[in-house]
Amino acid sequence: FYGILFAVVASFVLWIVVLLAVLQFLTVAVAGHKNEELRQFSHLMSRYMQEILGYMALVHDVRPFPLGPFPKE
């Protein structure tokens, strides 16, 4: 059951990461530099996706957020 739940969460997180990448690209195109806060949030989302995929692939047994702790930077 948890595998299905985290597969759904992972699909949402994937779209969030894609949206963040587009926003970062637009920020660089318009302002000429990266947005540091956007970069940090993108990093956290990619770490979260890594934890979800690791749990689904049975690489580790610790359940990702919301059933476990949110990843730290």
CSV table of N, CA and C in Angstrom, one decimal:
chain,number,residue,atom,x,y,z
A,1,PHE,N,0.8,-1.2,0.0
A,1,PHE,CA,0.0,0.0,0.0
A,1,PHE,C,0.9,1.3,0.0
A,2,TYR,N,1.9,1.3,0.8
A,2,TYR,CA,2.8,2.5,0.9
A,2,TYR,C,3.5,2.7,-0.4
A,3,GLY,N,3.8,1.7,-1.1
A,3,GLY,CA,4.5,1.8,-2.4
A,3,GLY,C,3.6,2.6,-3.4
A,4,ILE,N,2.3,2.3,-3.4
A,4,ILE,CA,1.4,3.0,-4.3
A,4,ILE,C,1.3,4.5,-3.9
A,5,LEU,N,1.1,4.7,-2.5
A,5,LEU,CA,1.0,6.0,-2.0
A,5,LEU,C,2.2,6.9,-2.4
A,6,PHE,N,3.4,6.3,-2.2
A,6,PHE,CA,4.6,7.1,-2.6
A,6,PHE,C,4.8,7.2,-4.1
A,7,ALA,N,4.3,6.3,-4.9
A,7,ALA,CA,4.4,6.5,-6.3
A,7,ALA,C,3.6,7.7,-6.7
A,8,VAL,N,2.4,7.9,-6.1
A,8,VAL,CA,1.6,9.0,-6.4
A,8,VAL,C,2.3,10.3,-5.9
A,9,VAL,N,2.8,10.3,-4.7
A,9,VAL,CA,3.6,11.4,-4.2
A,9,VAL,C,4.7,11.8,-5.1
A,10,ALA,N,5.5,10.7,-5.6
A,10,ALA,CA,6.6,10.9,-6.4
A,10,ALA,C,6.2,11.6,-7.8
A,11,SER,N,5.1,11.3,-8.3
A,11,SER,CA,4.6,11.9,-9.5
A,11,SER,C,4.4,13.4,-9.3
A,12,PHE,N,3.8,13.8,-8.2
A,12,PHE,CA,3.6,15.2,-7.9
A,12,PHE,C,4.9,15.9,-7.7
A,13,VAL,N,5.9,15.3,-7.0
A,13,VAL,CA,7.2,15.8,-6.7
A,13,VAL,C,7.9,16.0,-8.0
A,14,LEU,N,7.8,15.1,-8.9
A,14,LEU,CA,8.4,15.2,-10.2
A,14,LEU,C,8.0,16.5,-10.9
A,15,TRP,N,6.7,16.7,-11.0
A,15,TRP,CA,6.1,17.9,-11.6
A,15,TRP,C,6.5,19.2,-10.9
A,16,ILE,N,6.7,19.1,-9.6
A,16,ILE,CA,7.2,20.3,-8.9
A,16,ILE,C,8.6,20.6,-9.3
A,17,VAL,N,9.4,19.6,-9.4
A,17,VAL,CA,10.8,19.8,-9.8
A,17,VAL,C,10.9,20.3,-11.2
A,18,VAL,N,10.1,19.8,-12.1
A,18,VAL,CA,10.1,20.3,-13.5
A,18,VAL,C,9.7,21.8,-13.5
A,19,LEU,N,8.6,22.2,-12.7
A,19,LEU,CA,8.2,23.6,-12.6
A,19,LEU,C,9.3,24.4,-12.0
A,20,LEU,N,10.0,23.9,-11.0
A,20,LEU,CA,11.1,24.7,-10.4
A,20,LEU,C,12.2,24.9,-11.4
A,21,ALA,N,12.5,23.9,-12.2
A,21,ALA,CA,13.5,24.0,-13.2
A,21,ALA,C,13.2,25.1,-14.3
A,22,VAL,N,11.9,25.1,-14.7
A,22,VAL,CA,11.5,26.1,-15.6
A,22,VAL,C,11.5,27.5,-15.0
A,23,LEU,N,11.1,27.7,-13.7
A,23,LEU,CA,11.2,29.0,-13.1
A,23,LEU,C,12.7,29.4,-12.9
A,24,GLN,N,13.5,28.5,-12.6
A,24,GLN,CA,15.0,28.9,-12.5
A,24,GLN,C,15.5,29.3,-13.8
A,25,PHE,N,15.1,28.6,-14.9
A,25,PHE,CA,15.6,29.0,-16.2
A,25,PHE,C,15.1,30.4,-16.6
A,26,LEU,N,13.8,30.7,-16.3
A,26,LEU,CA,13.3,32.0,-16.6
A,26,LEU,C,14.0,33.1,-15.7
A,27,THR,N,14.3,32.7,-14.5
A,27,THR,CA,15.0,33.7,-13.6
A,27,THR,C,16.4,34.0,-14.2
A,28,VAL,N,17.1,33.0,-14.6
A,28,VAL,CA,18.4,33.2,-15.2
A,28,VAL,C,18.3,34.0,-16.5
A,29,ALA,N,17.3,33.7,-17.3
A,29,ALA,CA,17.1,34.4,-18.6
A,29,ALA,C,16.8,35.8,-18.4
A,30,VAL,N,16.0,36.2,-17.4
A,30,VAL,CA,15.5,37.6,-17.2
A,30,VAL,C,16.5,38.3,-16.3
A,31,ALA,N,16.9,37.8,-15.2
A,31,ALA,CA,17.7,38.5,-14.2
A,31,ALA,C,19.2,38.3,-14.4
A,32,GLY,N,19.6,37.2,-15.1
A,32,GLY,CA,21.0,36.9,-15.4
A,32,GLY,C,21.7,36.2,-14.3
A,33,HIS,N,21.0,35.8,-13.2
A,33,HIS,CA,21.7,35.0,-12.2
A,33,HIS,C,20.6,34.1,-11.6
A,34,LYS,N,21.1,33.0,-10.8
A,34,LYS,CA,20.3,32.1,-10.2
A,34,LYS,C,19.6,32.6,-9.0
A,35,ASN,N,18.4,32.1,-8.7
A,35,ASN,CA,17.7,32.5,-7.4
A,35,ASN,C,18.2,31.4,-6.4
A,36,GLU,N,18.9,31.8,-5.4
A,36,GLU,CA,19.4,30.9,-4.4
A,36,GLU,C,18.3,30.2,-3.6
A,37,GLU,N,17.3,30.8,-3.2
A,37,GLU,CA,16.2,30.2,-2.5
A,37,GLU,C,15.5,29.1,-3.3
A,38,LEU,N,15.3,29.4,-4.6
A,38,LEU,CA,14.7,28.5,-5.5
A,38,LEU,C,15.7,27.3,-5.7
A,39,ARG,N,17.0,27.5,-5.8
A,39,ARG,CA,17.9,26.4,-5.9
A,39,ARG,C,17.9,25.5,-4.7
A,40,GLN,N,17.8,26.1,-3.5
A,40,GLN,CA,17.8,25.3,-2.3
A,40,GLN,C,16.5,24.5,-2.2
A,41,PHE,N,15.4,25.0,-2.6
A,41,PHE,CA,14.1,24.3,-2.5
A,41,PHE,C,14.2,23.2,-3.6
A,42,SER,N,14.7,23.4,-4.7
A,42,SER,CA,14.9,22.4,-5.8
A,42,SER,C,15.7,21.3,-5.3
A,43,HIS,N,16.8,21.6,-4.5
A,43,HIS,CA,17.7,20.6,-4.0
A,43,HIS,C,16.9,19.7,-3.0
A,44,LEU,N,16.1,20.3,-2.1
A,44,LEU,CA,15.3,19.6,-1.1
A,44,LEU,C,14.3,18.7,-1.8
A,45,MET,N,13.7,19.1,-2.9
A,45,MET,CA,12.7,18.3,-3.6
A,45,MET,C,13.4,17.1,-4.3
A,46,SER,N,14.6,17.4,-4.8
A,46,SER,CA,15.3,16.3,-5.5
A,46,SER,C,15.8,15.2,-4.4
A,47,ARG,N,16.1,15.7,-3.3
A,47,ARG,CA,16.5,14.8,-2.2
A,47,ARG,C,15.3,13.9,-1.7
A,48,TYR,N,14.2,14.6,-1.7
A,48,TYR,CA,12.9,13.9,-1.3
A,48,TYR,C,12.6,12.9,-2.3
A,49,MET,N,12.7,13.2,-3.6
A,49,MET,CA,12.4,12.2,-4.7
A,49,MET,C,13.4,11.1,-4.5
A,50,GLN,N,14.6,11.3,-4.2
A,50,GLN,CA,15.6,10.3,-4.0
A,50,GLN,C,15.2,9.3,-2.9
A,51,GLU,N,14.7,9.9,-1.8
A,51,GLU,CA,14.3,9.1,-0.7
A,51,GLU,C,13.1,8.2,-1.1
A,52,ILE,N,12.1,8.8,-1.8
A,52,ILE,CA,10.9,8.1,-2.2
A,52,ILE,C,11.3,6.9,-3.1
A,53,LEU,N,12.2,7.2,-4.1
A,53,LEU,CA,12.6,6.1,-5.0
A,53,LEU,C,13.4,5.0,-4.3
A,54,GLY,N,14.2,5.4,-3.4
A,54,GLY,CA,15.0,4.4,-2.6
A,54,GLY,C,14.1,3.5,-1.8
A,55,TYR,N,13.0,4.1,-1.2
A,55,TYR,CA,12.1,3.3,-0.4
A,55,TYR,C,11.3,2.4,-1.3
A,56,MET,N,10.9,2.9,-2.5
A,56,MET,CA,10.1,2.0,-3.4
A,56,MET,C,10.9,0.9,-4.0
A,57,ALA,N,12.2,1.1,-4.2
A,57,ALA,CA,13.1,0.1,-4.8
A,57,ALA,C,13.7,-0.8,-3.7
A,58,LEU,N,13.3,-0.6,-2.4
A,58,LEU,CA,13.7,-1.4,-1.3
A,58,LEU,C,15.2,-1.2,-1.0
A,59,VAL,N,15.7,-0.1,-1.3
A,59,VAL,CA,17.1,0.2,-1.0
A,59,VAL,C,17.3,0.5,0.5
A,60,HIS,N,16.3,1.1,1.1
A,60,HIS,CA,16.3,1.4,2.5
A,60,HIS,C,14.9,1.2,3.1
A,61,ASP,N,14.8,1.0,4.4
A,61,ASP,CA,13.5,0.7,5.0
A,61,ASP,C,12.8,1.9,5.7
A,62,VAL,N,13.5,3.0,5.7
A,62,VAL,CA,13.0,4.2,6.4
A,62,VAL,C,11.9,4.9,5.5
A,63,ARG,N,10.7,5.0,6.0
A,63,ARG,CA,9.7,5.6,5.2
A,63,ARG,C,9.9,7.1,5.0
A,64,PRO,N,9.7,7.6,3.8
A,64,PRO,CA,9.9,9.0,3.5
A,64,PRO,C,8.7,9.8,4.2
A,65,PHE,N,8.9,11.1,4.1
A,65,PHE,CA,7.9,12.1,4.6
A,65,PHE,C,6.6,11.8,3.8
A,66,PRO,N,5.4,11.8,4.3
A,66,PRO,CA,4.9,12.3,5.6
A,66,PRO,C,5.0,11.2,6.7
A,67,LEU,N,5.4,10.0,6.4
A,67,LEU,CA,5.5,8.9,7.4
A,67,LEU,C,6.8,8.9,8.1
A,68,GLY,N,7.8,9.7,7.6
A,68,GLY,CA,9.1,9.7,8.2
A,68,GLY,C,9.5,11.2,8.2
A,69,PRO,N,10.8,11.5,8.6
A,69,PRO,CA,11.2,12.8,8.6
A,69,PRO,C,11.5,13.4,7.2
A,70,PHE,N,11.3,14.7,7.0
A,70,PHE,CA,11.6,15.3,5.8
A,70,PHE,C,13.1,15.4,5.6
A,71,PRO,N,13.6,15.2,4.4
A,71,PRO,CA,15.1,15.2,4.2
A,71,PRO,C,15.7,16.5,4.6
A,72,LYS,N,16.9,16.4,5.1
A,72,LYS,CA,17.6,17.6,5.5
A,72,LYS,C,18.6,17.9,4.4
A,73,GLU,N,19.0,19.1,4.3
A,73,GLU,CA,20.0,19.5,3.3
A,73,GLU,C,21.3,19.0,3.5
